[in-house]
mmCIF file of C-alpha atoms in Angstrom:
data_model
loop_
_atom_site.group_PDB
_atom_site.id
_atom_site.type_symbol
_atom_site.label_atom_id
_atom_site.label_comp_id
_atom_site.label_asym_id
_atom_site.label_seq_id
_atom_site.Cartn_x
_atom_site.Cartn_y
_atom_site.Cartn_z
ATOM 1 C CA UNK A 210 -6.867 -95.819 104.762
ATOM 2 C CA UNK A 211 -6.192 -93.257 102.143
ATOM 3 C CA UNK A 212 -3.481 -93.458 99.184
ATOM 4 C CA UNK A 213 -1.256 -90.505 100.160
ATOM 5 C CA UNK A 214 0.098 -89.286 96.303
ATOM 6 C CA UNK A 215 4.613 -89.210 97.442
ATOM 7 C CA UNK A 216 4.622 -86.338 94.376
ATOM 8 C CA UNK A 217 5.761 -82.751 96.424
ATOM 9 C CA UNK A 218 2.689 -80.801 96.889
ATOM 10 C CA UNK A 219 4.399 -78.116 94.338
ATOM 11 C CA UNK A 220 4.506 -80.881 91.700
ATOM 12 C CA UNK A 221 0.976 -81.740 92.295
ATOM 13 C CA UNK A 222 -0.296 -77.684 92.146
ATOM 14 C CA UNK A 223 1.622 -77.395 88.373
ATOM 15 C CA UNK A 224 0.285 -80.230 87.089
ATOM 16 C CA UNK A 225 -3.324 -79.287 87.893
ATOM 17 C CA UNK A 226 -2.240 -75.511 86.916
ATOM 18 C CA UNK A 227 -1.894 -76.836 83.509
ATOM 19 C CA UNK A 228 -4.557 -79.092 83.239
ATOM 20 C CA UNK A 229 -7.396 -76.239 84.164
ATOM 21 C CA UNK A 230 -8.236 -73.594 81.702
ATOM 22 C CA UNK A 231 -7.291 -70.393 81.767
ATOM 23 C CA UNK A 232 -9.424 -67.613 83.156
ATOM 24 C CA UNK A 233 -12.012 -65.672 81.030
ATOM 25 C CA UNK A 234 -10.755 -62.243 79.302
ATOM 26 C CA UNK A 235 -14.235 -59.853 80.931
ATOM 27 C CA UNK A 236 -15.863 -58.343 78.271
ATOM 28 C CA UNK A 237 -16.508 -54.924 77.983
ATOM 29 C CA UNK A 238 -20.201 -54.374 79.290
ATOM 30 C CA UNK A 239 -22.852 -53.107 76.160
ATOM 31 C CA UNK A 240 -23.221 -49.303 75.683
ATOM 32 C CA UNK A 241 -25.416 -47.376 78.098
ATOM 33 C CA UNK A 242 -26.559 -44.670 75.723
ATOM 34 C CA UNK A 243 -28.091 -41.287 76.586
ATOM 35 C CA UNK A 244 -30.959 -39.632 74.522
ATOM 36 C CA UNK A 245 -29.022 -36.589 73.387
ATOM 37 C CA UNK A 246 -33.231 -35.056 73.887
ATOM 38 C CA UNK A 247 -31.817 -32.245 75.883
ATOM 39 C CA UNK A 248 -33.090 -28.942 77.001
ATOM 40 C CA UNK A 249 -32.202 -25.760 76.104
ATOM 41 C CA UNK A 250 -30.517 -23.674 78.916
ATOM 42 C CA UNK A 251 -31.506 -20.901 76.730
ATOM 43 C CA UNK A 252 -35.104 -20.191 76.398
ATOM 44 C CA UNK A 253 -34.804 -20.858 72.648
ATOM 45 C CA UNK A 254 -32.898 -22.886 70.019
ATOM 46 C CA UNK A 255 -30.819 -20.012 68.342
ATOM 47 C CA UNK A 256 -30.783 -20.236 64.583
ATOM 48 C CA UNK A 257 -27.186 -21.556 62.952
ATOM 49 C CA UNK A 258 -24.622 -18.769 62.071
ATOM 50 C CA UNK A 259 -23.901 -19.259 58.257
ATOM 51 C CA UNK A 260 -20.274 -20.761 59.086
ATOM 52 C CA UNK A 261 -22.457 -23.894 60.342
ATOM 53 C CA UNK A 262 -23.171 -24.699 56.795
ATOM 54 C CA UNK A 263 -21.318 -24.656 53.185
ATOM 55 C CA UNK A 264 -23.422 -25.444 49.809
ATOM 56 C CA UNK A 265 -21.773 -29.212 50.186
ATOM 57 C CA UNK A 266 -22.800 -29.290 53.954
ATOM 58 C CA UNK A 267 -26.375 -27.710 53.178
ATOM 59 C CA UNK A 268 -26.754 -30.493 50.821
ATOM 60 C CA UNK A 269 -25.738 -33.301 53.393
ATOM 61 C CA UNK A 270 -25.171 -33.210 57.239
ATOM 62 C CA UNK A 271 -21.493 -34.335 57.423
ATOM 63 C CA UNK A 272 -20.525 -35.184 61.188
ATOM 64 C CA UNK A 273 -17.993 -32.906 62.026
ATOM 65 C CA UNK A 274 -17.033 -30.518 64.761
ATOM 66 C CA UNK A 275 -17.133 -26.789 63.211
ATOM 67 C CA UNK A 276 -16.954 -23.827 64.668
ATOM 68 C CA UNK A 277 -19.113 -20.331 65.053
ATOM 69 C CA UNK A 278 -21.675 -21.371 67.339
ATOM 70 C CA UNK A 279 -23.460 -18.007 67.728
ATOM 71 C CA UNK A 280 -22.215 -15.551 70.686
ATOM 72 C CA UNK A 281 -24.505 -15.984 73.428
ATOM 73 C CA UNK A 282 -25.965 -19.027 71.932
ATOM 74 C CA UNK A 283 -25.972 -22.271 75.246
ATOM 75 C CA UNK A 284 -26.707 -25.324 74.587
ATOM 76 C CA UNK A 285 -26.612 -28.494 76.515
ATOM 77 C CA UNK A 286 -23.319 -30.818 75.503
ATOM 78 C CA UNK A 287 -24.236 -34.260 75.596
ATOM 79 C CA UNK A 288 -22.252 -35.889 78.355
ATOM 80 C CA UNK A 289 -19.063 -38.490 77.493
ATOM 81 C CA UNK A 290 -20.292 -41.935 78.055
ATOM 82 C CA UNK A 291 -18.868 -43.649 81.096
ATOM 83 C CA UNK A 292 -15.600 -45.012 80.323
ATOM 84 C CA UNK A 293 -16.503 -48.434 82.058
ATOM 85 C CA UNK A 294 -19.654 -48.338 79.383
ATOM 86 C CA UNK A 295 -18.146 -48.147 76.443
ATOM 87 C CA UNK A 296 -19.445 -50.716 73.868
ATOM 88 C CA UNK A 297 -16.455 -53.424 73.031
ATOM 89 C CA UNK A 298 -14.882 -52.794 69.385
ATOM 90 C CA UNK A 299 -13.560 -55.713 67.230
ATOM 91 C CA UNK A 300 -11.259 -55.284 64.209
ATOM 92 C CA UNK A 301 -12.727 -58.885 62.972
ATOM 93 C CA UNK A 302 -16.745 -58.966 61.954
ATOM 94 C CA UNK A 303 -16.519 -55.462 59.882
ATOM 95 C CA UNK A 304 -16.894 -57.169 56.483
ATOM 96 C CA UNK A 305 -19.426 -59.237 57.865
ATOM 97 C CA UNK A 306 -21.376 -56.559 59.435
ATOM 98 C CA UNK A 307 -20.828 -55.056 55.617
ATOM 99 C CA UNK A 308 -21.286 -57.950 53.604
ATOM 100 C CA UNK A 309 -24.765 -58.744 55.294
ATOM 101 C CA UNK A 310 -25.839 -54.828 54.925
ATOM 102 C CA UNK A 311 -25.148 -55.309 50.849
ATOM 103 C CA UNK A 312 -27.524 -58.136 50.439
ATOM 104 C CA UNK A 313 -30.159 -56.226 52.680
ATOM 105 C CA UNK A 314 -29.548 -53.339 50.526
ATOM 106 C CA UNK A 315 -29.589 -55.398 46.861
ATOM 107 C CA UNK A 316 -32.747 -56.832 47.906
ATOM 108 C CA UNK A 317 -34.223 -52.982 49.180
ATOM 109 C CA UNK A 318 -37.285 -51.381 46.342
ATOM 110 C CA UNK A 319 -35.237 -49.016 43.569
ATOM 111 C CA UNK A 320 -35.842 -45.679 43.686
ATOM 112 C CA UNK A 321 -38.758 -44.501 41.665
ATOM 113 C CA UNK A 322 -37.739 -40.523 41.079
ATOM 114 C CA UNK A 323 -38.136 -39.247 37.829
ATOM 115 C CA UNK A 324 -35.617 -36.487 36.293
ATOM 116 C CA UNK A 325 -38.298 -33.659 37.035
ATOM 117 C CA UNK A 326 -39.191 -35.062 40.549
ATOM 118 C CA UNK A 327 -37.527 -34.318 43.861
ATOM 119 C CA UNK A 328 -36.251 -36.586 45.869
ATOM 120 C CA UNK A 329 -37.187 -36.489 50.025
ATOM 121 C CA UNK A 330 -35.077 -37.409 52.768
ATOM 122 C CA UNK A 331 -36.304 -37.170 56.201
ATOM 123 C CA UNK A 332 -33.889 -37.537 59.182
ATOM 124 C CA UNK A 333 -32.907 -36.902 62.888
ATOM 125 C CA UNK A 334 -29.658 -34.887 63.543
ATOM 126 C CA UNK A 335 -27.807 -33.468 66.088
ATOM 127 C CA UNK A 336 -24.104 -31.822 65.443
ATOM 128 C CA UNK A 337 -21.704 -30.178 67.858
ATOM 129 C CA UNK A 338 -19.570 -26.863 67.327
ATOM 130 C CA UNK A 339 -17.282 -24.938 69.037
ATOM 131 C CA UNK A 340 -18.325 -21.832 70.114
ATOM 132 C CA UNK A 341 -16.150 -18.269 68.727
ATOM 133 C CA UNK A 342 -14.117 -18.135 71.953
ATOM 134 C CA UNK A 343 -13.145 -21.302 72.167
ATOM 135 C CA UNK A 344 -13.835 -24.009 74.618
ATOM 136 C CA UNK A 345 -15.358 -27.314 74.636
ATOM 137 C CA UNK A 346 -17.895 -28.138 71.451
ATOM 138 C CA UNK A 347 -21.764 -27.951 72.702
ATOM 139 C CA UNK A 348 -23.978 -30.167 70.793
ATOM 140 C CA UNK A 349 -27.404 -28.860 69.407
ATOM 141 C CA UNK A 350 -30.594 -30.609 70.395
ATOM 142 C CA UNK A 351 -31.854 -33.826 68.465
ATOM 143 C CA UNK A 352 -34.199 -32.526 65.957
ATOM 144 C CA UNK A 353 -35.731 -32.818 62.762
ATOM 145 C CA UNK A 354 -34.250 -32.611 58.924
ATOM 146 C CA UNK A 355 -35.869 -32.415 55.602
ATOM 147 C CA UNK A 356 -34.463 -31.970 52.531
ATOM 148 C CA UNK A 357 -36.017 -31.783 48.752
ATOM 149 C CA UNK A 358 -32.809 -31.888 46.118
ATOM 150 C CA UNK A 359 -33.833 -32.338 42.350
ATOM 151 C CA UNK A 360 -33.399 -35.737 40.731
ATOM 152 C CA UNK A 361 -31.682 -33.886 37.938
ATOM 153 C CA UNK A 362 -29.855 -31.101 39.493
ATOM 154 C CA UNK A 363 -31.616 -28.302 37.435
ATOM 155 C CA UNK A 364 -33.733 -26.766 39.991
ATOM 156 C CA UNK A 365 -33.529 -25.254 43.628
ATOM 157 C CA UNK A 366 -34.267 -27.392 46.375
ATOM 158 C CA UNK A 367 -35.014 -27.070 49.753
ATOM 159 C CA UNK A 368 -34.066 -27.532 53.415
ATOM 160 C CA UNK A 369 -36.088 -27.466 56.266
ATOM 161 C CA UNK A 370 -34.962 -27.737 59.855
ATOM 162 C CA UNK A 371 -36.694 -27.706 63.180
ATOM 163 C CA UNK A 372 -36.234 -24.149 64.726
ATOM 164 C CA UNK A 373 -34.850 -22.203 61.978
ATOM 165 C CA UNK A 374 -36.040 -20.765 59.065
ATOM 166 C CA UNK A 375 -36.654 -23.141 55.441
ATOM 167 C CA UNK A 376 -33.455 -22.419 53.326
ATOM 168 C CA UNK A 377 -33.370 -22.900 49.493
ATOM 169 C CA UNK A 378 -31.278 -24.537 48.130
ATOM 170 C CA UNK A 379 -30.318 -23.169 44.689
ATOM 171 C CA UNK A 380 -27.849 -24.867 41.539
ATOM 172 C CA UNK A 381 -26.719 -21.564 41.380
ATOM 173 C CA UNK A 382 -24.775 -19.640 43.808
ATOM 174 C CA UNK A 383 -25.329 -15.842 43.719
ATOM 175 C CA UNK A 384 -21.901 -13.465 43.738
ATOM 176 C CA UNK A 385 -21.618 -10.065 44.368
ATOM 177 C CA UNK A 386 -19.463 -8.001 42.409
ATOM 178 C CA UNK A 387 -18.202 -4.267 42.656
ATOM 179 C CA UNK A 388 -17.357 -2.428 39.230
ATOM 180 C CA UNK A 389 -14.955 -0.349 41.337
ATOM 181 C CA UNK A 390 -14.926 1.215 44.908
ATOM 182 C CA UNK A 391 -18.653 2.817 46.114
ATOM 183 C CA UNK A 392 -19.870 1.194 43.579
ATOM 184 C CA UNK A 393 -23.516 -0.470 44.069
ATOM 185 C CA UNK A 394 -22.928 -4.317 44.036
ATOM 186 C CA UNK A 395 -24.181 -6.106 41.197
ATOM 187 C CA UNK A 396 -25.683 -9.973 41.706
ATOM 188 C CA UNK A 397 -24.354 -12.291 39.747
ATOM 189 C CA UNK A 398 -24.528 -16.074 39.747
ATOM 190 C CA UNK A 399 -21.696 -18.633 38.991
ATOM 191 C CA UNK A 400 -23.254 -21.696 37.371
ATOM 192 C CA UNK A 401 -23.276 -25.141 39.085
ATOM 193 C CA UNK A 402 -20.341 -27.564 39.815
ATOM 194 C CA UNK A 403 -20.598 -30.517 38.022
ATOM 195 C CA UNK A 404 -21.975 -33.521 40.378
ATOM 196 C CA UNK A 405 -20.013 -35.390 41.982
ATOM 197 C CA UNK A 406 -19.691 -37.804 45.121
ATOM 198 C CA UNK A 407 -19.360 -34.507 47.288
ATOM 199 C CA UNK A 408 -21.964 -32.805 45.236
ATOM 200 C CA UNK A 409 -24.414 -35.443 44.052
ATOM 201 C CA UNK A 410 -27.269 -35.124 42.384
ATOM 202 C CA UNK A 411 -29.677 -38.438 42.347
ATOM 203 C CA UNK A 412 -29.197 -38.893 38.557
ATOM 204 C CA UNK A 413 -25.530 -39.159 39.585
ATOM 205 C CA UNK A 414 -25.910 -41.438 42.171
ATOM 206 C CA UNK A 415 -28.033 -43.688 40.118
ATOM 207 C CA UNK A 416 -24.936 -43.953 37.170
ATOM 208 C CA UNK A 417 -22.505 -44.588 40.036
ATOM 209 C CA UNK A 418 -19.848 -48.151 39.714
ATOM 210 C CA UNK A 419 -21.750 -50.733 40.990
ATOM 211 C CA UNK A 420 -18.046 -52.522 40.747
ATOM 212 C CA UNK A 421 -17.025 -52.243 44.674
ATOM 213 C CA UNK A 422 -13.213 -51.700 43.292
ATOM 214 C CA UNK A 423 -14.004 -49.276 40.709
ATOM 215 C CA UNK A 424 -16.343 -47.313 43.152
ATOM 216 C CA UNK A 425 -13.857 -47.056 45.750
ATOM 217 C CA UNK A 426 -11.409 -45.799 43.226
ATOM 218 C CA UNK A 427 -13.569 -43.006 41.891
ATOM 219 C CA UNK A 428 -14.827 -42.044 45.565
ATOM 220 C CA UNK A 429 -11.024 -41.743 46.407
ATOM 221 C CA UNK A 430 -10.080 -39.752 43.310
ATOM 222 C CA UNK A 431 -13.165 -37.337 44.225
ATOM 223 C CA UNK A 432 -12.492 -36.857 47.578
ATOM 224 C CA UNK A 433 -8.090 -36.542 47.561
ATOM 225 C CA UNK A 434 -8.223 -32.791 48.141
ATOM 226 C CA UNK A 435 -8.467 -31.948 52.175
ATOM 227 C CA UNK A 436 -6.434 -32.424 55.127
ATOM 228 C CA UNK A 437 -6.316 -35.434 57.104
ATOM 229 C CA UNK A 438 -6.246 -38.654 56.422
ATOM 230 C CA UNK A 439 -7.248 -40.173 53.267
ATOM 231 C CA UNK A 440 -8.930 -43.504 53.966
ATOM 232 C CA UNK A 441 -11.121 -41.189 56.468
ATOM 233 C CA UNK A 442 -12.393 -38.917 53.955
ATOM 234 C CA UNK A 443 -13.212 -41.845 51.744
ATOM 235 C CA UNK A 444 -14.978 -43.707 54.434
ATOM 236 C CA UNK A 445 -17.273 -40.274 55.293
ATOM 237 C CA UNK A 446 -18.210 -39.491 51.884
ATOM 238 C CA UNK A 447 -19.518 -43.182 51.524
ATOM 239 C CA UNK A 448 -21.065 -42.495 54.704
ATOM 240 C CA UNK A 449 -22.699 -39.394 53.308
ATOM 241 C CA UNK A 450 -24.007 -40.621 50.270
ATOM 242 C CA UNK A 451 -25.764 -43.701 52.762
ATOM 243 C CA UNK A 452 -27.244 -41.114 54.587
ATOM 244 C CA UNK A 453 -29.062 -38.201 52.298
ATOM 245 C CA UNK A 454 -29.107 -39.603 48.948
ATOM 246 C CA UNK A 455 -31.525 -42.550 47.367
ATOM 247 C CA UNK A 456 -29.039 -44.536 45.529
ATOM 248 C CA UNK A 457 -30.407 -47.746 43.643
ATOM 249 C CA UNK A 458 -30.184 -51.189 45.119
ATOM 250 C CA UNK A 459 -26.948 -51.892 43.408
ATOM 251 C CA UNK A 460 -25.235 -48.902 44.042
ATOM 252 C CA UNK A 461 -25.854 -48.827 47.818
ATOM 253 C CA UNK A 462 -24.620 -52.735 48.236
ATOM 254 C CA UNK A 463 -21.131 -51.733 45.928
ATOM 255 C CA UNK A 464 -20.934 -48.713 48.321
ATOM 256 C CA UNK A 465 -20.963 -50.708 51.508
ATOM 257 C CA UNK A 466 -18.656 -53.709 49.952
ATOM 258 C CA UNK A 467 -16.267 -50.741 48.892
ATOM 259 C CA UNK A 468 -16.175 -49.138 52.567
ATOM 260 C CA UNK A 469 -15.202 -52.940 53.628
ATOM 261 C CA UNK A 470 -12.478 -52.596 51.253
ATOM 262 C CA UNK A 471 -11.216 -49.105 53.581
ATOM 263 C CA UNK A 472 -8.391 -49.933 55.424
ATOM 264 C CA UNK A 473 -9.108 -49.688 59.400
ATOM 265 C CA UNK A 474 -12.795 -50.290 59.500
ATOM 266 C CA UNK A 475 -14.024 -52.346 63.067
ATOM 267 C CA UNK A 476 -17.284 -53.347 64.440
ATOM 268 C CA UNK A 477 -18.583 -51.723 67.675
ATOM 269 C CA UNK A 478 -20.692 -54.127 69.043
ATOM 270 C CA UNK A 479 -23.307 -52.108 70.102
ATOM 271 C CA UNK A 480 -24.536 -48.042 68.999
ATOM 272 C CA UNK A 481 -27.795 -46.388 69.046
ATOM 273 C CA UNK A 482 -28.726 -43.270 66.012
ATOM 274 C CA UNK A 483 -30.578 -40.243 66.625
ATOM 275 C CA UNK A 484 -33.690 -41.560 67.468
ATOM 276 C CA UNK A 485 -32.935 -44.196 70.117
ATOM 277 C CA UNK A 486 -32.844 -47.411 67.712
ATOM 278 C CA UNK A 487 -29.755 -49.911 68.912
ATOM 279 C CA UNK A 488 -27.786 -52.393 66.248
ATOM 280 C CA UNK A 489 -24.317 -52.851 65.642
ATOM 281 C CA UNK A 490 -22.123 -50.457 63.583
ATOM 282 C CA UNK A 491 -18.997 -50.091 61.687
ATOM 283 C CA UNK A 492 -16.355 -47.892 62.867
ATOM 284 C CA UNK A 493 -13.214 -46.371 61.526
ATOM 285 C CA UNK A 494 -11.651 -44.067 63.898
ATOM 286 C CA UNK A 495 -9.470 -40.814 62.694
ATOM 287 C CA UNK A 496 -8.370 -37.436 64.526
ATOM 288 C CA UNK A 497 -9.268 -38.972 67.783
ATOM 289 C CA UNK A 498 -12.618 -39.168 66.464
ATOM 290 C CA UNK A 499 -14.178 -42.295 65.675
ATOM 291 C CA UNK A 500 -17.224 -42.506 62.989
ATOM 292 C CA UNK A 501 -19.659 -45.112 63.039
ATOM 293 C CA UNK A 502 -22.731 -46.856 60.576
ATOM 294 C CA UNK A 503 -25.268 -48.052 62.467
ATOM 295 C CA UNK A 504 -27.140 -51.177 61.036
ATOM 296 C CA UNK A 505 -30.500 -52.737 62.196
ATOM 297 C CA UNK A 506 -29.037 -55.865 63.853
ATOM 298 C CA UNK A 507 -32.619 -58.024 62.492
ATOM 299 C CA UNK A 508 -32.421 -56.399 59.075
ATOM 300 C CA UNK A 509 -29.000 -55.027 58.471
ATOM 301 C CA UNK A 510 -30.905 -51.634 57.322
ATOM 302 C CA UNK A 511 -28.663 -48.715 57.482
ATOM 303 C CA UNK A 512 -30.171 -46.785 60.399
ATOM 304 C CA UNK A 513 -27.689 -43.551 60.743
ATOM 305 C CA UNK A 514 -24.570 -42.700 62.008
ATOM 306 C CA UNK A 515 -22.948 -40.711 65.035
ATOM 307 C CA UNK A 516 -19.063 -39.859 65.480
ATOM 308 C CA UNK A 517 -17.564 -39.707 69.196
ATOM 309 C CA UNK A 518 -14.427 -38.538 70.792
ATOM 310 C CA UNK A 519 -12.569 -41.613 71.268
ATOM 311 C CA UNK A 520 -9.769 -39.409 73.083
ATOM 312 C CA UNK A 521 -9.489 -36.130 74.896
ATOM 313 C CA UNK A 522 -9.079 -33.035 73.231
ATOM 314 C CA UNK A 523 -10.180 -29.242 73.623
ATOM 315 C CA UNK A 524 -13.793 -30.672 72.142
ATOM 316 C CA UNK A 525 -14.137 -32.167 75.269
ATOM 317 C CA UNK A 526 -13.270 -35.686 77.171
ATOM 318 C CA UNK A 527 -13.500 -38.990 75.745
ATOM 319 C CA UNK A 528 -16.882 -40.518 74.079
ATOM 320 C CA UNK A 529 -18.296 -36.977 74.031
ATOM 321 C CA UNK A 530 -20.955 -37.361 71.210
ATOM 322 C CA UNK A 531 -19.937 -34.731 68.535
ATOM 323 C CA UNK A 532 -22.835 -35.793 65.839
ATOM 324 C CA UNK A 533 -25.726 -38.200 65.191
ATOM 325 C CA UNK A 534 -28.782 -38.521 62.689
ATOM 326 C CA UNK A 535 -30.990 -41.297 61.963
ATOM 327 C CA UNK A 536 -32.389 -41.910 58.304
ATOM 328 C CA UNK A 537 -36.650 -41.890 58.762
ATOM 329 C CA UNK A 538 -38.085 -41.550 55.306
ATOM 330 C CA UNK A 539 -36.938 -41.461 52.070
ATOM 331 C CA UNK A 540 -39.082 -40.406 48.982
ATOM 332 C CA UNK A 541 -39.869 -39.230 45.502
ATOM 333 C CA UNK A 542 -42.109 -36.182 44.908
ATOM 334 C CA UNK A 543 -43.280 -33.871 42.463
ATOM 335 C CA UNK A 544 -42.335 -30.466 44.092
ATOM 336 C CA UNK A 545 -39.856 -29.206 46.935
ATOM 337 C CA UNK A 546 -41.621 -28.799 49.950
ATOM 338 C CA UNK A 547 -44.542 -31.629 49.366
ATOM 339 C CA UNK A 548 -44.651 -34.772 51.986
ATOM 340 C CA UNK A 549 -44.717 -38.211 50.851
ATOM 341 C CA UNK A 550 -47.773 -39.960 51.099
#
């Protein structure tokens, strides 16, 4: 015969309450990215009003959402990703994600552009805008960047997109100017700004603080003019200079140990760039927008970055892609317009 336990059955149910562990927390389930490979509703890509670019943003492709999308002009808006799909984010791991990209990137070749050379970046970009009446921001198709900027700064360089004409890229900026009224304008040209981190030029770049404090410092100094959050506008410039410049080995590992230094910074366990590739990425999330590194997850390469609606707004719903690119190639070469190779 069995040993009947006298305890109350209530007793007996806390006890082995406490004694069993407590349930697992669900994750959230890896990203299910979408190629943002999309076709045109129209039967061509239109080309960019002039609004879509500035000199700076000629120089690099800064995610943002901007507005003039051409009248007329439809494009396919890459969808939000399903809200039970979004990748899990962690404010712990970002200075490991960081640290580990710094000794990839100390380790990485130095750049071997001369003063008289060019230097060649190669990418994959896509960027929303808003079109002139308003409305949610359509996203241009994923498609191919090139861009030849001196070493020195002295001469013009150039940029070539997929679908729209080759644009040079000149130090020099021409002006118009009218002696007085029905006069013929006369074409002047205001000399170059000096570099700096939003206007580098790779000899710049190279002489950059490889101290991650005193790098952070300067980037902040350079970049305290503009709306918005501070800490953000440090964190995209950084992000910028990762993406279309050729820094040396030192400067690119101070530049990611200073972003790790940003207030706000979290790993998102799992993000794909403009051409498909998945790793893990850094994060810092501003505006309702939140902008992210990705890094090879093998390597801890820099791979690109992409910036998505993390809540509603008149750009659309949440995780609507606004921008991505994906670093290919970078290069020296002798002239603007010459392949590597």
């Amino acid at each position: 015969m069995n040993d009947i336990d006298p305890r109350p059955q209530d007793a007996l149910r806390a006890e082995l309450t406490e004694l069993l562990p407590p349930p697992a927390v669900p994750e959230f389930a890896p990203e299910r990215e979408r190629e943002l490979r999309r076709t045109l509703m129209a039967a061509a890509r239109p080309s960019r009003p002039a609004v879509w670019w500035t000199r700076k943003a000629v120089r690099f492709a800064v995610p943002a959402v901007v507005c003039g999308i051409a009248a007329g002009a439809v494009l396919v808006a890459a969808p939000p990703e399903p809200r039970d799909q979004r990748p899990a984010v962690r404010a712990e791991g970002a200075s490991a994600v960081l640290s580990r990209a710094a000794l990839a990137a100390a380790a990485a070749p130095a750049p071997d552009a001369r003063p008289e050379q060019y230097v060649y970046v190669e990418s994959l970009v896509s960027r929303a805008g808003r079109p002139a009446g308003g409305g949610a921001a359509v996203v241009e198709p994923v498609h191919r960047r090139q861009v030849w900027l001196s070493a020195d700064g002295s001469r013009a360089g150039l940029l070539r997109e997929e679908g729209a004409a080759d644009e040079e890229l000149s130090p020099r900026l021409p002006v118009y100017e009218l002696e007085h009224r029905g006069a013929e304008p006369r074409k002047t040209f205001l000399e170059p700004e000096e570099p700096s981190v939003t206007a580098p030029t790779h000899a710049f770049v190279a002489g950059l603080p490889t101290d991650p404090g005193a790098l952070l410092r300067l980037v902040r100094e350079q970049t305290r003019t503009g709306g918005g959050d501070a800490d953000q506008r440090a964190f995209t410039a950084i992000g910028t200079l990762l993406a279309e410049t050729w820094a040396p080995p030192e400067v690119t590992a101070a530049l990611f140990e200073a972003a790790a230094r940003i207030p706000g910074v979290v790993t998102v366990e799992s993000a794909r760039d403009a051409a498909g590739r998945e790793g893990v990425a850094v994060a810092r999330t501003a505006g309702g927008e939140r902008t992210q590194w990705v890094f090879d997850r093998s390597t801890s390469a820099f791979l690109g970055e992409r910036t998505v609606l993390v809540t509603a707004s008149d750009a659309g719903p949440a995780g609507t892609v606004l921008s991505q690119t994906a670093v290919l190639a970078k290069a020296a070469v002798a002239r603007a317009g010459q392949l590597p190779g």
